[in-house]
Amino acid sequence: MLPWLSSLLLCLVNCPSLSSTRGDLYTSLLNIQQEIAVEKVLLQHLQTYIENEIYRMDDLKRFYEKVKALHSNVYQEPGKAISNPLFAFTLIKRLQSDWQNIVYSNEAIENIQALKDGYEKVEAKLPKAEDLEGAAKGLMRLQDVYGLSTKGLVKGEFLQVAGDELSIIYRPTLSSNLSADDCFQIGKIAYDIGDYYHSVPWLEEAVTLFRQSIGIWNTEDQGSLEEALDHLAFSHYMTGNVNYAVTLSKELLQLDSGNRRIAKNIQKYEKILRKSLDTERKEIVLQRPNVTHLLTRDTYESLCQRLGSQPKHYQDSQLYCSYETNLSPHLILQPVKREIISQKPYVVLYHKFVSDSEAQRIKEIAAPSLQRSVVASGENQAAVEYRISKSAWLKDTVDPVIRKLDQRISYLTGLNVQPPYAEYLQVVNYGIGGHYEPHFDHATSPNSPLYKLKSGNRVATFMIYLSAVEAGGSTAFIYANFSVPVVKNAALFWWNLHKNGQGNSDTLHAGCPVLVGDKWVANKWIREHGQEFQRKCGADPDE
């Protein structure tokens, strides 16, 4: 393990302010890293419990062998054994006292109590039910956006479905297969919210795996074949596949013959089938739930799966790379590598804008203050499903590295980045399937909370990638039809407003879900006021 990561994990374990109390741990991979150390503590308690139980089981085996040997002698000469008062006494004692001590063993109670005590000490740091739900939804989101095969995920493989073909889009170095109970929990979470599009494939996998392990009992499992069949049958019924719902329900009834509810369901389903005999049965196609707030879903997901359709530099003379100083004397000896990604909207990527040590320092400063990211909702702000991450706001006075970063942004852009003409640096860490669906950085309503500072709208965005990711997480510009991959230590810059002050609709953009990796970014939003001489007004709506 890297030294900085081990020290960061140690800090996280001893830092109660980072403990999730609202079920939003899944929204930040930093918090999830914390859980590795928490589970390590639980493993230590479990190891102690197992060692004590092994010692106790050895003693139980001793008792078993002793009594078994006595019974062997009894069967050989039962009369003599019973006539022996010592044997009779020990038999009565065993049945009255010894067996009671075995069944209600103080050692067993003490061992399990010690395990419970250890668990309760870290219980406050453990994920909540909302975290499990959020993590499951994150996996479903990755499935949707990247077209992933459910069967592939169960086997720990990231396979993209394209028609009848499967292609590997990522090969993990550390594979993680899913159990029958894992699949059941994901399917049940989708089932509970009425999302049968996702519940069906996951519950199908759960049923298949549970069938393969009939007779095998896992202590940690909450689900079972019976429960999986029950939920899957109703999911198929709700999607119109009544015939298969009957088949599954009958299988369930064989396992649980006294279940009256399932028997009534079978009668109900068969009645529906009898009424529909005269009608042509159509092939059932699972329909993905509509997302009312995401009208550009197809384009968005296409850009996330592939890096857009933007022209290459050799195809467009307006796209080029250069060393940029912006005529600043501070950058003459150390110009910044600039890559023009797009002219309309104007989007540039500044390579190696920060160093590894600077990026790491920024993450360390932000870590203790991370809170669930919010978005503007009318005149207020709210946490929403279409933005899954945690963020922290850092003033330039908190550390010299932040102050130097602000200066460098100002030198490069020529803009005034001092408050209130720019916002504090926002550091963001994404969680499981962490994303931010298509949105504008600038306010589109006069009632937006962005105007509370009375420093105008957000004229420009300066976004720094503080980490690399293994797959996913690109920044997609929806209407402009291009996307930019995560480039560690690079910074992406664009204008949100035209020179006439109107919002640039071409800047509608999104943070694609992180498929694999730990994505950190730092945002610097620059306001209109204070830039009057740096970026002069213009009447041309295209400027």
Coordinates of C-alpha atoms in Angstrom, one line a residue, residues 359 361-367 369-371 373 387 389-394 402 405 424-430 464 466 519-525:
A359 CA -3.2 17.2 -6.1
R361 CA -2.4 18.0 -0.7
I362 CA -5.7 19.4 -2.0
K363 CA -7.4 16.0 -1.4
E364 CA -6.0 15.7 2.1
I365 CA -7.2 19.2 3.0
A366 CA -10.7 18.6 1.6
A367 CA -11.1 15.0 3.1
S369 CA -14.9 18.5 5.2
L370 CA -16.6 16.3 2.5
Q371 CA -20.4 16.5 2.5
S373 CA -23.0 17.4 -3.0
R387 CA -25.5 14.0 -8.7
S389 CA -20.6 12.7 -5.0
K390 CA -19.3 14.5 -1.9
S391 CA -17.7 17.9 -2.0
A392 CA -15.9 20.5 0.2
W393 CA -15.3 24.2 -0.2
L394 CA -11.7 25.5 0.4
I402 CA -4.7 26.7 -2.5
L405 CA -3.5 27.5 -7.3
Y424 CA -14.0 29.2 -3.3
L425 CA -12.4 26.0 -4.7
Q426 CA -14.8 23.1 -4.6
V427 CA -13.2 19.7 -4.3
V428 CA -15.4 16.7 -5.3
N429 CA -15.0 13.0 -4.7
Y430 CA -17.3 10.6 -6.6
I464 CA -8.9 20.3 -12.4
L466 CA -6.9 15.6 -9.2
K519 CA -12.3 10.3 -9.3
W520 CA -11.4 13.6 -7.7
V521 CA -11.9 17.1 -9.3
A522 CA -11.5 20.6 -8.1
N523 CA -13.8 23.3 -9.5
K524 CA -13.2 27.0 -9.7
W525 CA -16.2 29.0 -10.8

